[in-house]
mmCIF file with all atom_site columns, C-alpha atoms and ligand atoms in Angstrom:
data_model
loop_
_atom_site.group_PDB
_atom_site.id
_atom_site.type_symbol
_atom_site.label_atom_id
_atom_site.label_alt_id
_atom_site.label_comp_id
_atom_site.label_asym_id
_atom_site.label_entity_id
_atom_site.label_seq_id
_atom_site.pdbx_PDB_ins_code
_atom_site.Cartn_x
_atom_site.Cartn_y
_atom_site.Cartn_z
_atom_site.occupancy
_atom_site.B_iso_or_equiv
_atom_site.pdbx_formal_charge
_atom_site.auth_seq_id
_atom_site.auth_comp_id
_atom_site.auth_asym_id
_atom_site.auth_atom_id
_atom_site.pdbx_PDB_model_num
ATOM   1   C  CA  . MET A 1 1   ? 172.665 106.086 33.375 1.00 82.00 ? 1   MET A CA  1
ATOM   2   C  CA  . LEU A 1 2   ? 174.646 103.074 34.938 1.00 84.00 ? 2   LEU A CA  1
ATOM   3   C  CA  . VAL A 1 3   ? 177.736 104.796 33.438 1.00 88.00 ? 3   VAL A CA  1
ATOM   4   C  CA  . THR A 1 4   ? 176.642 108.281 35.612 1.00 84.00 ? 4   THR A CA  1
ATOM   5   C  CA  . ILE A 1 5   ? 176.269 107.104 38.142 1.00 85.00 ? 5   ILE A CA  1
ATOM   6   C  CA  . ALA A 1 6   ? 179.240 105.539 38.268 1.00 88.00 ? 6   ALA A CA  1
ATOM   7   C  CA  . VAL A 1 7   ? 180.967 108.836 37.484 1.00 88.00 ? 7   VAL A CA  1
ATOM   8   C  CA  . ASN A 1 8   ? 179.339 110.544 39.764 1.00 86.00 ? 8   ASN A CA  1
ATOM   9   C  CA  . LEU A 1 9   ? 179.391 108.626 42.165 1.00 87.00 ? 9   LEU A CA  1
ATOM   10  C  CA  . ALA A 1 10  ? 183.648 108.647 42.244 1.00 89.00 ? 10  ALA A CA  1
ATOM   11  C  CA  . ILE A 1 11  ? 183.059 112.315 42.318 1.00 88.00 ? 11  ILE A CA  1
ATOM   12  C  CA  . THR A 1 12  ? 181.072 112.159 44.554 1.00 87.00 ? 12  THR A CA  1
ATOM   13  C  CA  . THR A 1 13  ? 183.748 110.225 46.444 1.00 89.00 ? 13  THR A CA  1
ATOM   14  C  CA  . TYR A 1 14  ? 186.759 112.443 45.859 1.00 90.00 ? 14  TYR A CA  1
ATOM   15  C  CA  . GLU A 1 15  ? 185.190 115.631 46.630 1.00 87.00 ? 15  GLU A CA  1
ATOM   16  C  CA  . ARG A 1 16  ? 182.901 114.681 50.204 1.00 85.00 ? 16  ARG A CA  1
ATOM   17  C  CA  . LYS A 1 17  ? 186.712 113.331 51.356 1.00 88.00 ? 17  LYS A CA  1
ATOM   18  C  CA  . ARG A 1 18  ? 188.621 116.539 50.332 1.00 87.00 ? 18  ARG A CA  1
ATOM   19  C  CA  . GLY A 1 19  ? 185.738 118.500 51.721 1.00 83.00 ? 19  GLY A CA  1
ATOM   20  C  CA  . GLN A 1 20  ? 186.682 117.295 54.896 1.00 80.00 ? 20  GLN A CA  1
ATOM   21  C  CA  . GLN A 1 21  ? 190.445 117.041 54.299 1.00 81.00 ? 21  GLN A CA  1
ATOM   22  C  CA  . LEU A 1 22  ? 189.815 120.659 53.493 1.00 80.00 ? 22  LEU A CA  1
ATOM   23  C  CA  . ARG A 1 23  ? 187.317 121.103 55.890 1.00 76.00 ? 23  ARG A CA  1
ATOM   24  C  CA  . SER A 1 24  ? 185.172 122.771 53.216 1.00 78.00 ? 24  SER A CA  1
ATOM   25  C  CA  . GLU A 1 25  ? 181.198 123.082 53.958 1.00 75.00 ? 25  GLU A CA  1
ATOM   26  C  CA  . LEU A 1 26  ? 180.985 124.418 50.346 1.00 78.00 ? 26  LEU A CA  1
ATOM   27  C  CA  . LEU A 1 27  ? 182.487 120.707 49.060 1.00 81.00 ? 27  LEU A CA  1
ATOM   28  C  CA  . VAL A 1 28  ? 180.677 118.864 51.252 1.00 80.00 ? 28  VAL A CA  1
ATOM   29  C  CA  . SER A 1 29  ? 177.397 120.624 50.463 1.00 80.00 ? 29  SER A CA  1
ATOM   30  C  CA  . ASP A 1 30  ? 178.135 120.035 46.912 1.00 83.00 ? 30  ASP A CA  1
ATOM   31  C  CA  . ALA A 1 31  ? 178.931 116.148 47.341 1.00 84.00 ? 31  ALA A CA  1
ATOM   32  C  CA  . MET A 1 32  ? 175.803 115.305 49.287 1.00 82.00 ? 32  MET A CA  1
ATOM   33  C  CA  . HIS A 1 33  ? 174.239 117.203 46.388 1.00 81.00 ? 33  HIS A CA  1
ATOM   34  C  CA  . THR A 1 34  ? 175.705 114.874 44.197 1.00 83.00 ? 34  THR A CA  1
ATOM   35  C  CA  . ARG A 1 35  ? 175.201 111.792 45.850 1.00 82.00 ? 35  ARG A CA  1
ATOM   36  C  CA  . SER A 1 36  ? 171.325 112.402 45.819 1.00 81.00 ? 36  SER A CA  1
ATOM   37  C  CA  . ASP A 1 37  ? 171.104 112.612 41.839 1.00 81.00 ? 37  ASP A CA  1
ATOM   38  C  CA  . ILE A 1 38  ? 172.977 109.219 42.697 1.00 85.00 ? 38  ILE A CA  1
ATOM   39  C  CA  . TYR A 1 39  ? 169.918 108.310 44.421 1.00 82.00 ? 39  TYR A CA  1
ATOM   40  C  CA  . ILE A 1 40  ? 167.646 109.734 41.550 1.00 81.00 ? 40  ILE A CA  1
ATOM   41  C  CA  . SER A 1 41  ? 169.604 107.385 39.131 1.00 83.00 ? 41  SER A CA  1
ATOM   42  C  CA  . MET A 1 42  ? 169.592 104.829 41.514 1.00 83.00 ? 42  MET A CA  1
ATOM   43  C  CA  . SER A 1 43  ? 165.432 104.977 41.456 1.00 83.00 ? 43  SER A CA  1
ATOM   44  C  CA  . VAL A 1 44  ? 164.776 105.352 38.496 1.00 83.00 ? 44  VAL A CA  1
ATOM   45  C  CA  . ILE A 1 45  ? 166.615 102.253 37.157 1.00 85.00 ? 45  ILE A CA  1
ATOM   46  C  CA  . ILE A 1 46  ? 164.547 100.413 39.885 1.00 83.00 ? 46  ILE A CA  1
ATOM   47  C  CA  . SER A 1 47  ? 161.772 101.846 39.649 1.00 83.00 ? 47  SER A CA  1
ATOM   48  C  CA  . LEU A 1 48  ? 162.119 100.566 35.374 1.00 84.00 ? 48  LEU A CA  1
ATOM   49  C  CA  . VAL A 1 49  ? 163.219 96.641  36.350 1.00 86.00 ? 49  VAL A CA  1
ATOM   50  C  CA  . ALA A 1 50  ? 159.737 97.187  38.923 1.00 84.00 ? 50  ALA A CA  1
ATOM   51  C  CA  . VAL A 1 51  ? 157.474 97.936  35.929 1.00 84.00 ? 51  VAL A CA  1
ATOM   52  C  CA  . GLY A 1 52  ? 159.235 95.295  33.719 1.00 87.00 ? 52  GLY A CA  1
ATOM   53  C  CA  . LEU A 1 53  ? 158.837 92.587  36.219 1.00 86.00 ? 53  LEU A CA  1
ATOM   54  C  CA  . GLY A 1 54  ? 154.708 93.854  36.689 1.00 85.00 ? 54  GLY A CA  1
ATOM   55  C  CA  . PHE A 1 55  ? 155.164 95.947  40.235 1.00 82.00 ? 55  PHE A CA  1
ATOM   56  C  CA  . PRO A 1 56  ? 153.883 98.383  39.534 1.00 79.00 ? 56  PRO A CA  1
ATOM   57  C  CA  . VAL A 1 57  ? 153.874 99.727  43.940 1.00 83.00 ? 57  VAL A CA  1
ATOM   58  C  CA  . LEU A 1 58  ? 156.943 98.989  43.493 1.00 81.00 ? 58  LEU A CA  1
ATOM   59  C  CA  . ASP A 1 59  ? 157.548 102.232 42.108 1.00 80.00 ? 59  ASP A CA  1
ATOM   60  C  CA  . VAL A 1 60  ? 155.773 104.646 44.340 1.00 84.00 ? 60  VAL A CA  1
ATOM   61  C  CA  . LEU A 1 61  ? 157.516 103.267 47.213 1.00 85.00 ? 61  LEU A CA  1
ATOM   62  C  CA  . VAL A 1 62  ? 161.020 104.262 45.493 1.00 83.00 ? 62  VAL A CA  1
ATOM   63  C  CA  . ALA A 1 63  ? 159.951 107.230 44.987 1.00 83.00 ? 63  ALA A CA  1
ATOM   64  C  CA  . PHE A 1 64  ? 159.278 107.586 49.298 1.00 87.00 ? 64  PHE A CA  1
ATOM   65  C  CA  . ALA A 1 65  ? 162.766 106.589 50.160 1.00 86.00 ? 65  ALA A CA  1
ATOM   66  C  CA  . ILE A 1 66  ? 164.083 108.913 48.282 1.00 83.00 ? 66  ILE A CA  1
ATOM   67  C  CA  . ALA A 1 67  ? 162.541 111.883 49.366 1.00 87.00 ? 67  ALA A CA  1
ATOM   68  C  CA  . GLY A 1 68  ? 162.462 110.567 51.931 1.00 89.00 ? 68  GLY A CA  1
ATOM   69  C  CA  . VAL A 1 69  ? 167.162 110.183 51.720 1.00 85.00 ? 69  VAL A CA  1
ATOM   70  C  CA  . ILE A 1 70  ? 166.880 113.943 50.265 1.00 84.00 ? 70  ILE A CA  1
ATOM   71  C  CA  . GLY A 1 71  ? 165.445 115.560 52.618 1.00 89.00 ? 71  GLY A CA  1
ATOM   72  C  CA  . TYR A 1 72  ? 167.487 114.116 55.218 1.00 88.00 ? 72  TYR A CA  1
ATOM   73  C  CA  . MET A 1 73  ? 170.077 114.879 53.478 1.00 82.00 ? 73  MET A CA  1
ATOM   74  C  CA  . ALA A 1 74  ? 168.732 118.915 53.384 1.00 85.00 ? 74  ALA A CA  1
ATOM   75  C  CA  . ILE A 1 75  ? 167.941 118.956 56.855 1.00 87.00 ? 75  ILE A CA  1
ATOM   76  C  CA  . SER A 1 76  ? 171.857 118.133 57.609 1.00 82.00 ? 76  SER A CA  1
ATOM   77  C  CA  . ILE A 1 77  ? 173.404 120.986 54.843 1.00 78.00 ? 77  ILE A CA  1
ATOM   78  C  CA  . PHE A 1 78  ? 170.748 123.836 56.208 1.00 82.00 ? 78  PHE A CA  1
ATOM   79  C  CA  . LYS A 1 79  ? 172.209 122.789 60.066 1.00 79.00 ? 79  LYS A CA  1
ATOM   80  C  CA  . GLU A 1 80  ? 176.485 122.657 58.862 1.00 74.00 ? 80  GLU A CA  1
ATOM   81  C  CA  . SER A 1 81  ? 176.012 125.828 56.851 1.00 75.00 ? 81  SER A CA  1
ATOM   82  C  CA  . SER A 1 82  ? 173.378 127.786 59.125 1.00 78.00 ? 82  SER A CA  1
ATOM   83  C  CA  . ASP A 1 83  ? 175.626 126.938 62.264 1.00 75.00 ? 83  ASP A CA  1
ATOM   84  C  CA  . VAL A 1 84  ? 178.214 129.060 60.541 1.00 72.00 ? 84  VAL A CA  1
ATOM   85  C  CA  . LEU A 1 85  ? 176.021 131.982 58.949 1.00 73.00 ? 85  LEU A CA  1
ATOM   86  C  CA  . CYS A 1 86  ? 174.127 132.666 62.646 1.00 73.00 ? 86  CYS A CA  1
ATOM   87  C  CA  . ASP A 1 87  ? 178.512 133.080 64.035 1.00 72.00 ? 87  ASP A CA  1
ATOM   88  C  CA  . THR A 1 88  ? 177.837 129.487 66.397 1.00 73.00 ? 88  THR A CA  1
ATOM   89  C  CA  . ARG A 1 89  ? 180.606 129.680 69.101 1.00 74.00 ? 89  ARG A CA  1
ATOM   90  C  CA  . VAL A 1 90  ? 183.223 127.168 67.036 1.00 74.00 ? 90  VAL A CA  1
ATOM   91  C  CA  . ILE A 1 91  ? 185.259 126.676 69.855 1.00 76.00 ? 91  ILE A CA  1
ATOM   92  C  CA  . GLU A 1 92  ? 185.035 125.944 73.867 1.00 79.00 ? 92  GLU A CA  1
ATOM   93  C  CA  . TYR A 1 93  ? 185.202 128.567 76.257 1.00 82.00 ? 93  TYR A CA  1
ATOM   94  C  CA  . ASP A 1 94  ? 187.035 126.571 78.610 1.00 86.00 ? 94  ASP A CA  1
ATOM   95  C  CA  . LYS A 1 95  ? 189.652 125.411 76.182 1.00 88.00 ? 95  LYS A CA  1
ATOM   96  C  CA  . ILE A 1 96  ? 190.724 128.740 74.756 1.00 90.00 ? 96  ILE A CA  1
ATOM   97  C  CA  . HIS A 1 97  ? 190.884 130.702 78.634 1.00 90.00 ? 97  HIS A CA  1
ATOM   98  C  CA  . ALA A 1 98  ? 192.976 127.203 79.157 1.00 91.00 ? 98  ALA A CA  1
ATOM   99  C  CA  . VAL A 1 99  ? 195.578 128.211 77.012 1.00 92.00 ? 99  VAL A CA  1
ATOM   100 C  CA  . VAL A 1 100 ? 195.852 131.913 77.994 1.00 92.00 ? 100 VAL A CA  1
ATOM   101 C  CA  . LYS A 1 101 ? 195.709 132.301 81.412 1.00 90.00 ? 101 LYS A CA  1
ATOM   102 C  CA  . THR A 1 102 ? 199.024 129.962 81.247 1.00 93.00 ? 102 THR A CA  1
ATOM   103 C  CA  . ILE A 1 103 ? 200.711 133.599 79.332 1.00 94.00 ? 103 ILE A CA  1
ATOM   104 C  CA  . ASN A 1 104 ? 203.116 135.353 81.359 1.00 94.00 ? 104 ASN A CA  1
ATOM   105 C  CA  . GLY A 1 105 ? 201.224 138.940 82.198 1.00 94.00 ? 105 GLY A CA  1
ATOM   106 C  CA  . VAL A 1 106 ? 197.644 137.548 81.613 1.00 94.00 ? 106 VAL A CA  1
ATOM   107 C  CA  . ARG A 1 107 ? 196.375 137.740 85.276 1.00 93.00 ? 107 ARG A CA  1
ATOM   108 C  CA  . ASP A 1 108 ? 192.768 136.193 83.203 1.00 91.00 ? 108 ASP A CA  1
ATOM   109 C  CA  . SER A 1 109 ? 190.516 137.170 80.676 1.00 92.00 ? 109 SER A CA  1
ATOM   110 C  CA  . HIS A 1 110 ? 186.926 136.993 80.228 1.00 91.00 ? 110 HIS A CA  1
ATOM   111 C  CA  . ALA A 1 111 ? 185.248 138.362 77.010 1.00 90.00 ? 111 ALA A CA  1
ATOM   112 C  CA  . ILE A 1 112 ? 186.490 135.567 74.579 1.00 91.00 ? 112 ILE A CA  1
ATOM   113 C  CA  . ARG A 1 113 ? 184.238 134.563 71.696 1.00 90.00 ? 113 ARG A CA  1
ATOM   114 C  CA  . THR A 1 114 ? 184.850 133.309 68.776 1.00 88.00 ? 114 THR A CA  1
ATOM   115 C  CA  . ARG A 1 115 ? 182.647 132.151 65.105 1.00 86.00 ? 115 ARG A CA  1
ATOM   116 C  CA  . GLY A 1 116 ? 183.610 131.261 61.731 1.00 84.00 ? 116 GLY A CA  1
ATOM   117 C  CA  . ARG A 1 117 ? 184.013 127.735 59.570 1.00 81.00 ? 117 ARG A CA  1
ATOM   118 C  CA  . LYS A 1 118 ? 185.816 125.549 61.507 1.00 78.00 ? 118 LYS A CA  1
ATOM   119 C  CA  . SER A 1 119 ? 189.254 125.797 58.990 1.00 79.00 ? 119 SER A CA  1
ATOM   120 C  CA  . GLU A 1 120 ? 188.535 129.306 59.404 1.00 85.00 ? 120 GLU A CA  1
ATOM   121 C  CA  . ILE A 1 121 ? 187.795 130.683 62.875 1.00 89.00 ? 121 ILE A CA  1
ATOM   122 C  CA  . TYR A 1 122 ? 188.018 134.514 64.053 1.00 92.00 ? 122 TYR A CA  1
ATOM   123 C  CA  . LEU A 1 123 ? 188.002 134.799 67.688 1.00 93.00 ? 123 LEU A CA  1
ATOM   124 C  CA  . ASP A 1 124 ? 189.109 137.975 70.095 1.00 94.00 ? 124 ASP A CA  1
ATOM   125 C  CA  . LEU A 1 125 ? 188.799 138.332 74.291 1.00 94.00 ? 125 LEU A CA  1
ATOM   126 C  CA  . HIS A 1 126 ? 189.918 140.328 76.584 1.00 95.00 ? 126 HIS A CA  1
ATOM   127 C  CA  . ILE A 1 127 ? 192.640 140.223 78.671 1.00 95.00 ? 127 ILE A CA  1
ATOM   128 C  CA  . LEU A 1 128 ? 193.388 141.759 82.295 1.00 95.00 ? 128 LEU A CA  1
ATOM   129 C  CA  . VAL A 1 129 ? 197.503 143.422 82.876 1.00 95.00 ? 129 VAL A CA  1
ATOM   130 C  CA  . ASP A 1 130 ? 199.047 145.117 85.461 1.00 95.00 ? 130 ASP A CA  1
ATOM   131 C  CA  . PRO A 1 131 ? 197.568 148.500 85.117 1.00 94.00 ? 131 PRO A CA  1
ATOM   132 C  CA  . LYS A 1 132 ? 201.092 150.231 85.326 1.00 93.00 ? 132 LYS A CA  1
ATOM   133 C  CA  . LEU A 1 133 ? 202.151 148.394 82.927 1.00 93.00 ? 133 LEU A CA  1
ATOM   134 C  CA  . ASN A 1 134 ? 203.379 151.141 80.115 1.00 94.00 ? 134 ASN A CA  1
ATOM   135 C  CA  . VAL A 1 135 ? 201.633 150.435 76.202 1.00 94.00 ? 135 VAL A CA  1
ATOM   136 C  CA  . GLY A 1 136 ? 204.604 148.539 75.070 1.00 95.00 ? 136 GLY A CA  1
ATOM   137 C  CA  . LYS A 1 137 ? 204.324 146.074 77.467 1.00 95.00 ? 137 LYS A CA  1
ATOM   138 C  CA  . ALA A 1 138 ? 201.170 146.101 77.566 1.00 95.00 ? 138 ALA A CA  1
ATOM   139 C  CA  . HIS A 1 139 ? 201.397 144.961 73.311 1.00 96.00 ? 139 HIS A CA  1
ATOM   140 C  CA  . SER A 1 140 ? 203.822 142.819 73.464 1.00 96.00 ? 140 SER A CA  1
ATOM   141 C  CA  . ILE A 1 141 ? 201.415 140.762 76.277 1.00 96.00 ? 141 ILE A CA  1
ATOM   142 C  CA  . ALA A 1 142 ? 198.878 140.322 73.335 1.00 96.00 ? 142 ALA A CA  1
ATOM   143 C  CA  . ASP A 1 143 ? 201.127 139.796 70.977 1.00 96.00 ? 143 ASP A CA  1
ATOM   144 C  CA  . ILE A 1 144 ? 201.943 136.752 73.120 1.00 96.00 ? 144 ILE A CA  1
ATOM   145 C  CA  . VAL A 1 145 ? 198.173 135.768 73.618 1.00 96.00 ? 145 VAL A CA  1
ATOM   146 C  CA  . GLU A 1 146 ? 198.126 136.211 69.422 1.00 96.00 ? 146 GLU A CA  1
ATOM   147 C  CA  . ALA A 1 147 ? 200.676 133.855 69.004 1.00 96.00 ? 147 ALA A CA  1
ATOM   148 C  CA  . GLU A 1 148 ? 200.331 131.531 71.073 1.00 95.00 ? 148 GLU A CA  1
ATOM   149 C  CA  . ILE A 1 149 ? 196.292 131.139 70.435 1.00 94.00 ? 149 ILE A CA  1
ATOM   150 C  CA  . LYS A 1 150 ? 197.409 130.556 67.159 1.00 94.00 ? 150 LYS A CA  1
ATOM   151 C  CA  . LYS A 1 151 ? 200.300 127.824 68.309 1.00 94.00 ? 151 LYS A CA  1
ATOM   152 C  CA  . SER A 1 152 ? 197.576 125.886 70.141 1.00 93.00 ? 152 SER A CA  1
ATOM   153 C  CA  . PHE A 1 153 ? 194.323 126.773 67.625 1.00 92.00 ? 153 PHE A CA  1
ATOM   154 C  CA  . PRO A 1 154 ? 195.665 126.586 64.093 1.00 91.00 ? 154 PRO A CA  1
ATOM   155 C  CA  . GLU A 1 155 ? 192.127 126.510 62.749 1.00 89.00 ? 155 GLU A CA  1
ATOM   156 C  CA  . ILE A 1 156 ? 192.399 130.349 64.125 1.00 92.00 ? 156 ILE A CA  1
ATOM   157 C  CA  . THR A 1 157 ? 192.910 132.438 61.711 1.00 92.00 ? 157 THR A CA  1
ATOM   158 C  CA  . ASP A 1 158 ? 192.349 135.498 63.148 1.00 94.00 ? 158 ASP A CA  1
ATOM   159 C  CA  . VAL A 1 159 ? 192.907 137.410 66.854 1.00 95.00 ? 159 VAL A CA  1
ATOM   160 C  CA  . LEU A 1 160 ? 191.774 140.460 68.268 1.00 96.00 ? 160 LEU A CA  1
ATOM   161 C  CA  . VAL A 1 161 ? 193.185 141.425 72.003 1.00 96.00 ? 161 VAL A CA  1
ATOM   162 C  CA  . HIS A 1 162 ? 192.151 144.289 74.238 1.00 96.00 ? 162 HIS A CA  1
ATOM   163 C  CA  . VAL A 1 163 ? 194.131 145.079 76.658 1.00 95.00 ? 163 VAL A CA  1
ATOM   164 C  CA  . GLU A 1 164 ? 192.452 145.888 80.203 1.00 94.00 ? 164 GLU A CA  1
ATOM   165 C  CA  . PRO A 1 165 ? 193.600 147.176 83.394 1.00 94.00 ? 165 PRO A CA  1
ATOM   166 C  CA  . PHE A 1 166 ? 193.729 144.516 86.085 1.00 91.00 ? 166 PHE A CA  1
ATOM   167 C  CA  . GLY A 1 167 ? 190.908 145.079 88.684 1.00 83.00 ? 167 GLY A CA  1
ATOM   168 C  CA  . THR A 1 168 ? 188.537 147.284 86.612 1.00 71.00 ? 168 THR A CA  1
ATOM   169 C  CA  . THR A 1 169 ? 185.248 146.705 84.351 1.00 62.00 ? 169 THR A CA  1
ATOM   170 C  CA  . GLY A 1 170 ? 185.017 146.646 81.133 1.00 58.00 ? 170 GLY A CA  1
HETATM 171 ZN ZN1 . LIG B 2 .   ? 186.902 143.562 79.246 1.00 52.48 ? 29  LIG B ZN1 1
#
């Protein structure tokens, strides 16, 4: 049992570190799951010792403490993954707007939406350009918007730009 704990502790520490480096919810969640196995192993050892020493009530107390820790971990995992599954906004509107409005040819932007995982964000937005621009020019502005956003926010992997003539709504 002590060997299992030592091995699991090494795995979970490494997995958690890599998970945070790679911003992978999957690895971090799995590390937390392995860690909950460690707490269970430890509780069994503590309980065995407690019963051996003649304190059976400690067994119950430890069981409650472990249940609390696992419940807390379950809530943390649930919260992290539900943000992803519910398409919670990942980057603040103002941060993106600040980048976009500095781009030559862009008069304004709106309907900025982000979704996805922290390491893989999808963004779409509307940009307003001079209505007299031809399609080729408007398209190259859209390309610059895409490139600038990806440069400023490396975690954004996909950008969809909707071009609109300035002065109209849509
Ligand atoms: Zn629009």
